[in-house]
Short mmCIF file of C-alpha atoms and ligand atoms in Angstrom, two decimals:
data_model
loop_
_atom_site.label_atom_id
_atom_site.label_comp_id
_atom_site.label_asym_id
_atom_site.label_seq_id
_atom_site.Cartn_x
_atom_site.Cartn_y
_atom_site.Cartn_z
CA UNK L 1 0.67 -18.66 2.89
CA UNK L 2 -0.29 -20.40 6.12
CA UNK L 3 1.46 -23.70 6.68
CA UNK L 4 1.76 -25.38 3.30
CA UNK L 5 -1.71 -24.64 2.05
CA UNK L 6 -2.24 -21.46 0.11
CA UNK L 7 -5.36 -19.67 1.31
CA UNK L 8 -6.69 -16.17 1.55
CA UNK L 9 -5.40 -14.88 4.87
CA UNK L 10 -6.91 -11.99 6.83
CA UNK L 11 -4.22 -9.69 8.23
CA UNK L 12 -3.85 -6.28 9.81
CA UNK L 13 -1.16 -3.70 9.17
CA UNK L 14 0.99 -3.14 12.24
CA UNK L 15 3.34 -0.17 12.63
CA UNK L 16 5.68 -1.79 15.15
CA UNK L 17 5.77 -1.54 18.94
CA UNK L 18 7.67 1.76 18.82
CA UNK L 19 5.07 3.66 16.75
CA UNK L 20 1.73 1.86 16.83
CA UNK L 21 -0.94 2.45 19.45
CA UNK L 22 -2.41 -0.93 18.48
CA UNK L 23 -0.71 -3.91 20.07
CA UNK L 24 -0.04 -7.36 18.67
CA UNK L 25 -2.08 -8.77 21.56
CA UNK L 26 -5.10 -6.74 20.44
CA UNK L 27 -4.66 -7.82 16.84
CA UNK L 28 -4.46 -11.45 17.97
CA UNK L 29 -7.98 -11.13 19.40
CA UNK L 30 -9.66 -10.05 16.17
CA UNK L 31 -11.45 -13.17 14.97
CA UNK L 32 -9.88 -14.65 11.87
CA UNK L 33 -6.79 -12.43 11.82
CA UNK L 34 -3.69 -14.61 11.83
CA UNK L 35 -1.00 -12.42 10.38
CA UNK L 36 0.37 -8.90 10.31
CA UNK L 37 1.78 -6.80 7.55
CA UNK L 38 4.65 -4.73 8.80
CA UNK L 39 8.08 -3.32 8.01
CA UNK L 40 11.30 -2.24 9.67
CA UNK L 41 10.22 1.25 10.60
CA UNK L 42 13.53 2.89 11.34
CA UNK L 43 15.18 2.11 8.03
CA UNK L 44 15.49 4.57 5.17
CA UNK L 45 14.88 3.80 1.49
CA UNK L 46 18.04 2.44 -0.07
CA UNK L 47 19.38 0.81 3.08
CA UNK L 48 20.11 -2.93 3.32
CA UNK L 49 17.99 -4.76 5.90
CA UNK L 50 20.06 -7.21 7.91
CA UNK L 51 18.91 -10.75 8.53
CA UNK L 52 19.28 -10.15 12.22
CA UNK L 53 16.82 -7.23 12.22
CA UNK L 54 14.36 -9.21 10.12
CA UNK L 55 14.63 -12.13 12.53
CA UNK L 56 13.99 -9.86 15.52
CA UNK L 57 10.88 -8.45 13.87
CA UNK L 58 9.58 -11.93 13.11
CA UNK L 59 10.32 -13.18 16.62
CA UNK L 60 8.38 -10.32 18.19
CA UNK L 61 5.34 -10.99 16.04
CA UNK L 62 5.50 -14.74 16.51
CA UNK L 63 5.76 -14.40 20.29
CA UNK L 64 2.27 -12.86 20.16
CA UNK L 65 0.86 -15.84 18.28
CA UNK L 66 0.81 -14.15 14.88
CA UNK L 67 3.11 -14.26 11.88
CA UNK L 68 4.57 -11.80 9.40
CA UNK L 69 2.46 -12.32 6.29
CA UNK L 70 4.32 -9.74 4.25
CA UNK L 71 6.27 -6.50 4.23
CA UNK L 72 4.63 -3.15 3.55
CA UNK L 73 6.78 -1.57 2.37
CA UNK L 74 10.35 -1.94 1.24
CA UNK L 75 10.50 1.61 -0.08
CA UNK L 76 12.23 2.33 -3.36
CA UNK L 77 14.94 5.00 -3.39
CA UNK L 78 14.27 8.08 -5.55
CA UNK L 79 17.46 7.40 -7.53
CA UNK L 80 15.76 4.22 -8.80
CA UNK L 81 12.49 5.99 -9.57
CA UNK L 82 14.25 8.77 -11.45
CA UNK L 83 16.81 6.50 -13.13
CA UNK L 84 19.72 8.52 -11.67
CA UNK L 85 23.34 7.61 -12.37
CA UNK L 86 23.71 5.87 -9.01
CA UNK L 87 20.54 3.78 -9.24
CA UNK L 88 22.39 0.46 -9.59
CA UNK L 89 23.95 0.88 -6.18
CA UNK L 90 20.47 1.24 -4.64
CA UNK L 91 19.09 -1.64 -6.67
CA UNK L 92 21.95 -3.82 -5.42
CA UNK L 93 20.97 -2.88 -1.87
CA UNK L 94 17.32 -3.67 -2.60
CA UNK L 95 18.36 -7.07 -3.96
CA UNK L 96 20.35 -7.75 -0.81
CA UNK L 97 17.31 -6.86 1.32
CA UNK L 98 15.15 -9.20 -0.77
CA UNK L 99 17.73 -11.93 -0.40
CA UNK L 100 17.71 -11.50 3.38
CA UNK L 101 13.91 -11.48 3.49
CA UNK L 102 13.80 -14.63 1.35
CA UNK L 103 16.27 -16.37 3.59
CA UNK L 104 14.08 -15.49 6.55
CA UNK L 105 11.09 -17.04 4.76
CA UNK L 106 9.23 -13.83 3.88
CA UNK L 107 7.68 -14.02 0.44
CA UNK L 108 5.61 -10.88 -0.05
CA UNK L 109 6.86 -7.33 -0.57
CA UNK L 110 4.53 -4.39 -1.14
CA UNK L 111 6.10 -1.24 -2.59
CA UNK L 112 5.08 1.80 -4.56
CA UNK L 113 6.56 3.82 -7.40
CA UNK L 114 4.96 7.17 -6.61
CA UNK L 115 7.18 10.21 -7.12
CA UNK L 116 7.83 12.31 -3.98
CA UNK L 117 4.56 11.66 -2.14
CA UNK L 118 2.97 8.42 -1.09
CA UNK L 119 -0.83 8.47 -0.67
CA UNK L 120 -2.30 11.91 -0.29
CA UNK L 121 -5.32 13.07 1.71
CA UNK L 122 -6.25 16.66 2.46
CA UNK L 123 -8.13 16.14 5.74
CA UNK L 124 -7.17 13.84 8.56
CA UNK L 125 -10.38 14.05 10.56
CA UNK L 126 -13.50 14.96 8.61
CA UNK L 127 -16.57 14.49 10.79
CA UNK L 128 -19.26 12.17 9.47
CA UNK L 129 -22.96 12.29 10.49
CA UNK L 130 -22.44 9.48 13.03
CA UNK L 131 -19.70 11.44 14.81
CA UNK L 132 -16.84 9.31 13.53
CA UNK L 133 -13.93 11.04 11.82
CA UNK L 134 -12.28 9.96 8.61
CA UNK L 135 -9.56 10.82 6.14
CA UNK L 136 -10.84 12.79 3.17
CA UNK L 137 -9.65 14.33 -0.08
CA UNK L 138 -10.71 17.25 -2.20
CA UNK L 139 -8.96 18.26 -5.37
CA UNK L 140 -9.74 21.90 -4.54
CA UNK L 141 -7.57 21.69 -1.41
CA UNK L 142 -4.68 20.16 -3.35
CA UNK L 143 -4.96 22.79 -6.06
CA UNK L 144 -4.81 25.51 -3.43
CA UNK L 145 -1.38 24.40 -2.25
CA UNK L 146 1.54 26.27 -3.76
CA UNK L 147 4.15 23.66 -4.68
CA UNK L 148 6.89 26.20 -3.94
CA UNK L 149 5.99 26.18 -0.25
CA UNK L 150 4.94 22.58 -0.29
CA UNK L 151 6.38 21.44 2.98
CA UNK L 152 5.28 24.48 4.96
CA UNK L 153 1.75 24.51 3.61
CA UNK L 154 1.23 20.78 4.01
CA UNK L 155 2.57 20.80 7.53
CA UNK L 156 0.35 23.80 8.26
CA UNK L 157 -2.76 22.19 6.83
CA UNK L 158 -2.19 19.21 9.00
CA UNK L 159 -1.48 21.05 12.24
CA UNK L 160 2.15 20.08 12.09
CA UNK L 161 1.54 16.37 11.65
CA UNK L 162 2.83 14.42 8.70
CA UNK L 163 0.59 12.07 6.77
CA UNK L 164 0.89 8.60 8.24
CA UNK L 165 1.92 7.12 4.90
CA UNK L 166 4.55 9.72 4.13
CA UNK L 167 8.17 9.19 4.83
CA UNK L 168 9.27 12.16 6.98
CA UNK L 169 12.83 12.21 5.67
CA UNK L 170 11.43 12.76 2.18
CA UNK L 171 9.18 15.61 3.30
CA UNK L 172 12.18 17.55 4.54
CA UNK L 173 13.82 17.63 1.15
CA UNK L 174 10.71 18.13 -0.90
CA UNK L 175 12.15 20.91 -3.09
CA UNK L 176 15.18 18.85 -3.97
CA UNK L 177 12.91 15.94 -4.82
CA UNK L 178 10.79 18.02 -7.16
CA UNK L 179 14.00 19.01 -8.91
CA UNK L 180 14.99 15.35 -9.33
CA UNK L 181 11.68 14.59 -11.01
CA UNK L 182 11.57 17.60 -13.31
CA UNK L 183 12.44 15.62 -16.47
CA UNK L 184 10.47 12.52 -15.53
CA UNK L 185 7.24 11.91 -17.38
CA UNK L 186 4.99 8.84 -17.44
CA UNK L 187 7.09 7.06 -20.07
CA UNK L 188 10.36 7.61 -18.20
CA UNK L 189 8.77 6.39 -15.00
CA UNK L 190 7.56 3.22 -16.73
CA UNK L 191 11.04 2.68 -18.15
CA UNK L 192 12.67 3.10 -14.75
CA UNK L 193 10.18 0.76 -13.13
CA UNK L 194 10.82 -1.85 -15.82
CA UNK L 195 14.57 -1.55 -15.33
CA UNK L 196 14.18 -2.01 -11.56
CA UNK L 197 11.85 -5.00 -11.90
CA UNK L 198 14.03 -6.74 -14.46
CA UNK L 199 17.00 -6.45 -12.17
CA UNK L 200 15.20 -7.78 -9.10
CA UNK L 201 13.27 -10.64 -10.74
CA UNK L 202 16.12 -13.19 -10.50
CA UNK L 203 16.28 -12.86 -6.70
CA UNK L 204 12.47 -13.00 -6.51
CA UNK L 205 12.49 -16.18 -8.60
CA UNK L 206 15.19 -17.69 -6.41
CA UNK L 207 13.31 -17.09 -3.14
CA UNK L 208 9.75 -17.07 -4.46
CA UNK L 209 9.18 -13.47 -3.45
CA UNK L 210 6.03 -11.84 -4.75
CA UNK L 211 6.50 -8.15 -5.49
CA UNK L 212 3.19 -6.33 -5.17
CA UNK L 213 3.08 -2.78 -6.47
CA UNK L 214 0.70 -0.47 -4.64
CA UNK L 215 -1.39 1.86 -6.80
CA UNK L 216 -0.97 5.60 -6.74
CA UNK L 217 -3.46 7.28 -4.46
CA UNK L 218 -5.30 9.28 -5.66
CA UNK L 219 -5.12 7.62 -9.05
CA UNK L 220 -4.10 10.72 -10.98
CA UNK L 221 -1.27 13.17 -11.11
CA UNK L 222 -0.97 15.44 -8.07
CA UNK L 223 1.20 18.57 -7.81
CA UNK L 224 2.16 18.09 -11.47
CA UNK L 225 4.09 14.89 -10.76
CA UNK L 226 3.68 11.85 -13.03
CA UNK L 227 1.69 8.92 -11.69
CA UNK L 228 1.35 5.67 -13.61
CA UNK L 229 -0.17 2.94 -11.43
CA UNK L 230 -3.65 4.34 -11.80
CA UNK L 231 -5.89 2.22 -14.04
CA UNK L 232 -6.41 -1.08 -15.84
CA UNK L 233 -4.53 -0.12 -19.01
CA UNK L 234 -1.41 0.93 -17.15
CA UNK L 235 -1.30 -1.91 -14.66
CA UNK L 236 -1.79 -4.50 -17.41
CA UNK L 237 0.94 -2.77 -19.37
CA UNK L 238 3.27 -3.17 -16.41
CA UNK L 239 2.31 -6.83 -16.00
CA UNK L 240 3.24 -7.58 -19.61
CA UNK L 241 6.32 -5.35 -19.62
CA UNK L 242 7.89 -7.70 -17.09
CA UNK L 243 5.89 -10.84 -17.62
CA UNK L 244 6.86 -12.81 -14.56
CA UNK L 245 4.30 -13.88 -11.93
CA UNK L 246 6.58 -12.44 -9.24
CA UNK L 247 5.91 -9.04 -10.77
CA UNK L 248 2.48 -8.57 -9.23
CA UNK L 249 0.04 -6.23 -7.65
CA UNK L 250 -1.33 -4.99 -4.36
CA UNK L 251 -4.95 -4.55 -5.31
CA UNK L 252 -6.07 -1.57 -3.23
CA UNK L 253 -9.77 -0.88 -3.79
CA UNK L 254 -9.56 2.48 -2.04
CA UNK L 255 -6.72 3.71 -4.26
CA UNK L 256 -7.87 2.49 -7.68
CA UNK L 257 -11.38 3.41 -6.54
CA UNK L 258 -10.50 7.11 -6.24
CA UNK L 259 -11.13 7.25 -9.98
CA UNK L 260 -14.78 6.37 -10.52
CA UNK L 261 -13.97 5.25 -14.06
CA UNK L 262 -12.04 2.28 -12.67
CA UNK L 263 -14.32 -0.76 -12.64
CA UNK L 264 -12.87 -2.54 -9.61
CA UNK L 265 -14.29 -6.10 -10.03
CA UNK L 266 -13.33 -6.00 -13.72
CA UNK L 267 -9.78 -4.90 -12.88
CA UNK L 268 -9.48 -7.72 -10.34
CA UNK L 269 -10.58 -10.30 -12.91
CA UNK L 270 -8.14 -8.94 -15.48
CA UNK L 271 -5.28 -9.37 -12.98
CA UNK L 272 -5.88 -13.05 -12.27
CA UNK L 273 -2.69 -14.71 -11.04
CA UNK L 274 -0.96 -11.38 -10.44
CA UNK L 275 -2.73 -10.08 -7.31
CA UNK L 276 -0.51 -11.05 -4.40
CA UNK L 277 -1.97 -8.79 -1.73
CA UNK L 278 -5.28 -6.99 -1.29
CA UNK L 279 -6.22 -3.83 0.59
CA UNK L 280 -9.99 -3.68 0.76
CA UNK L 281 -11.86 -0.58 1.85
CA UNK L 282 -14.75 1.61 0.81
CA UNK L 283 -14.98 5.28 -0.17
CA UNK L 284 -17.91 7.65 -0.14
CA UNK L 285 -17.97 10.21 -2.93
CA UNK L 286 -19.63 13.59 -2.51
CA UNK L 287 -18.45 14.56 -6.00
CA UNK L 288 -15.84 12.93 -8.28
CA UNK L 289 -13.14 15.08 -6.67
CA UNK L 290 -14.40 15.03 -3.09
CA UNK L 291 -14.36 11.72 -1.29
CA UNK L 292 -14.10 10.44 2.26
CA UNK L 293 -13.13 7.08 3.68
CA UNK L 294 -16.36 5.41 4.77
CA UNK L 295 -16.86 2.30 6.88
CA UNK L 296 -16.05 -0.91 5.02
CA UNK L 297 -19.75 -1.83 4.66
CA UNK L 298 -21.14 -1.43 1.10
CA UNK L 299 -24.14 0.58 2.28
CA UNK L 300 -21.94 3.22 3.94
CA UNK L 301 -20.05 4.13 0.78
CA UNK L 302 -19.95 4.01 -2.99
CA UNK L 303 -18.45 0.57 -3.72
CA UNK L 304 -20.16 -2.79 -3.79
CA UNK L 305 -17.86 -4.65 -1.43
CA UNK L 306 -19.57 -7.97 -2.10
CA UNK L 307 -18.67 -7.69 -5.80
CA UNK L 308 -15.07 -6.84 -4.95
CA UNK L 309 -14.70 -9.83 -2.63
CA UNK L 310 -16.50 -12.07 -5.11
CA UNK L 311 -14.10 -11.10 -7.89
CA UNK L 312 -11.15 -11.89 -5.60
CA UNK L 313 -12.71 -15.22 -4.71
CA UNK L 314 -13.41 -16.08 -8.32
CA UNK L 315 -9.86 -15.48 -9.52
CA UNK L 316 -8.65 -17.85 -6.79
CA UNK L 317 -6.94 -15.14 -4.74
CA UNK L 318 -4.74 -16.77 -2.10
CA UNK L 319 -2.64 -13.97 -0.67
CA UNK L 320 -2.91 -11.85 2.45
CA UNK L 321 -5.75 -9.38 2.53
CA UNK L 322 -6.22 -6.52 4.95
CA UNK L 323 -8.92 -4.08 5.84
CA UNK L 324 -7.59 -0.64 5.09
CA UNK L 325 -8.01 2.82 6.56
CA UNK L 326 -10.61 2.79 9.29
CA UNK L 327 -12.70 5.55 10.78
CA UNK L 328 -11.87 6.87 14.24
CA UNK L 329 -14.70 5.63 16.45
CA UNK L 330 -15.49 5.04 20.11
CA UNK L 331 -13.09 7.75 21.24
CA UNK L 332 -10.00 5.99 19.99
CA UNK L 333 -6.89 8.10 19.58
CA UNK L 334 -4.59 6.56 16.99
CA UNK L 335 -2.78 7.20 13.76
CA UNK L 336 -5.39 8.49 11.28
CA UNK L 337 -6.78 5.55 9.34
CA UNK L 338 -4.94 3.01 11.44
CA UNK L 339 -6.82 2.61 14.69
CA UNK L 340 -7.92 -0.75 16.04
CA UNK L 341 -11.69 -0.62 16.26
CA UNK L 342 -12.89 0.20 12.79
CA UNK L 343 -10.26 -1.93 11.10
CA UNK L 344 -11.33 -4.84 13.32
CA UNK L 345 -14.93 -4.26 12.21
CA UNK L 346 -13.67 -4.15 8.63
CA UNK L 347 -11.78 -7.44 8.97
CA UNK L 348 -14.82 -9.13 10.44
CA UNK L 349 -17.10 -7.81 7.72
CA UNK L 350 -14.72 -8.89 4.95
CA UNK L 351 -14.36 -12.32 6.54
CA UNK L 352 -18.15 -12.57 6.67
CA UNK L 353 -18.47 -11.72 2.99
CA UNK L 354 -15.78 -14.25 2.13
CA UNK L 355 -17.43 -17.03 4.13
CA UNK L 356 -20.77 -16.38 2.48
CA UNK L 357 -19.23 -16.28 -1.01
CA UNK L 358 -17.25 -19.47 -0.35
CA UNK L 359 -20.27 -21.36 0.96
CA UNK L 360 -22.51 -20.03 -1.79
CA UNK L 361 -20.08 -21.28 -4.40
CA UNK L 362 -20.22 -24.88 -3.17
C1 DNO G 401 -1.67 3.75 2.81
C2 DNO G 401 -0.82 2.67 2.32
C3 DNO G 401 0.33 3.14 1.46
C4 DNO G 401 1.18 1.95 1.05
C5 DNO G 401 2.38 2.30 0.20
C6 DNO G 401 3.02 1.05 -0.32
O1 DNO G 401 -2.39 3.56 3.74
O2 DNO G 401 -1.58 1.70 1.69
O3 DNO G 401 1.10 4.03 2.18
O4 DNO G 401 1.67 1.33 2.19
O5 DNO G 401 2.04 3.11 -0.86
O6 DNO G 401 4.36 1.29 -0.58
#
């Protein structure tokens, strides 16, 4: 929301001044970008965020002429995901964080319910014909990893770096985490998610906080772990399980799009009123289990980006939207997927599509 009028708002994800190579001043100069999506980066899942810290974060962003359009993410503790005996303690903390965010006028929270790993890629810098490098995934590479030596082999594959989306403190205790999830199947995970959402809905209703679940990426089970936020059937099931508009979705085209059976514009239309946040990016498939993250432009990848934006426009989408993983171009050195240049191109392209769709509809 910008001012009092609800509109689609172009934003960029920002990793905070301590970690990000991209500055707020640079983001401010991307035409049409008015907000950032960020989080408190030195907190751990399960911890209560204080109002003071939230205020500091907002003040820093606002001093640069931008605003905090939403939080990505308030991570969910594994005790909640696994339904452990102490989950209520962590849910109480989550509720307190939501309360503090609401009191500081923040109304969008993106989160995920993926066991152990957040999004997973197997290459951080695959070279494309134009010399840019991109994140890529092959199922063969995942299948070659022995889950017993998970941390070592993943760290090795990535030259000692950790995936930008992964929470390092979770990587260190990966074996323990696998143990926690050993009796959790899809149904249990659904149940635990429902329990969590039912408990947090009252505070979301009170402060008008939109919860926006991020899909699992890739949209299938990896390393034998259950994954449920993967397709239309499951996401609609979740929407009706807790049928409150504050129980909503981050529509991420690049994550749902990993499964070519997912019809993205159709999914968007079926989620009318429940999409609170959109991540829009393109993928290029070399085979159904080998894909790379192309430029945002339709012609560079597999998705019809015009149809995706049109579906969002047609359902009356009014939340923040952001370009997603960008290619590394023009010699930029940044966190894989999260440099400035290609995401700025992405934002501009998406804004162009939106303007054309909006004007064409009049
Ligand atoms: C990847 C991101 C994800 C996302 C989380 C939400 O680039 O979209 O890491 O932030 O899954 O909790």
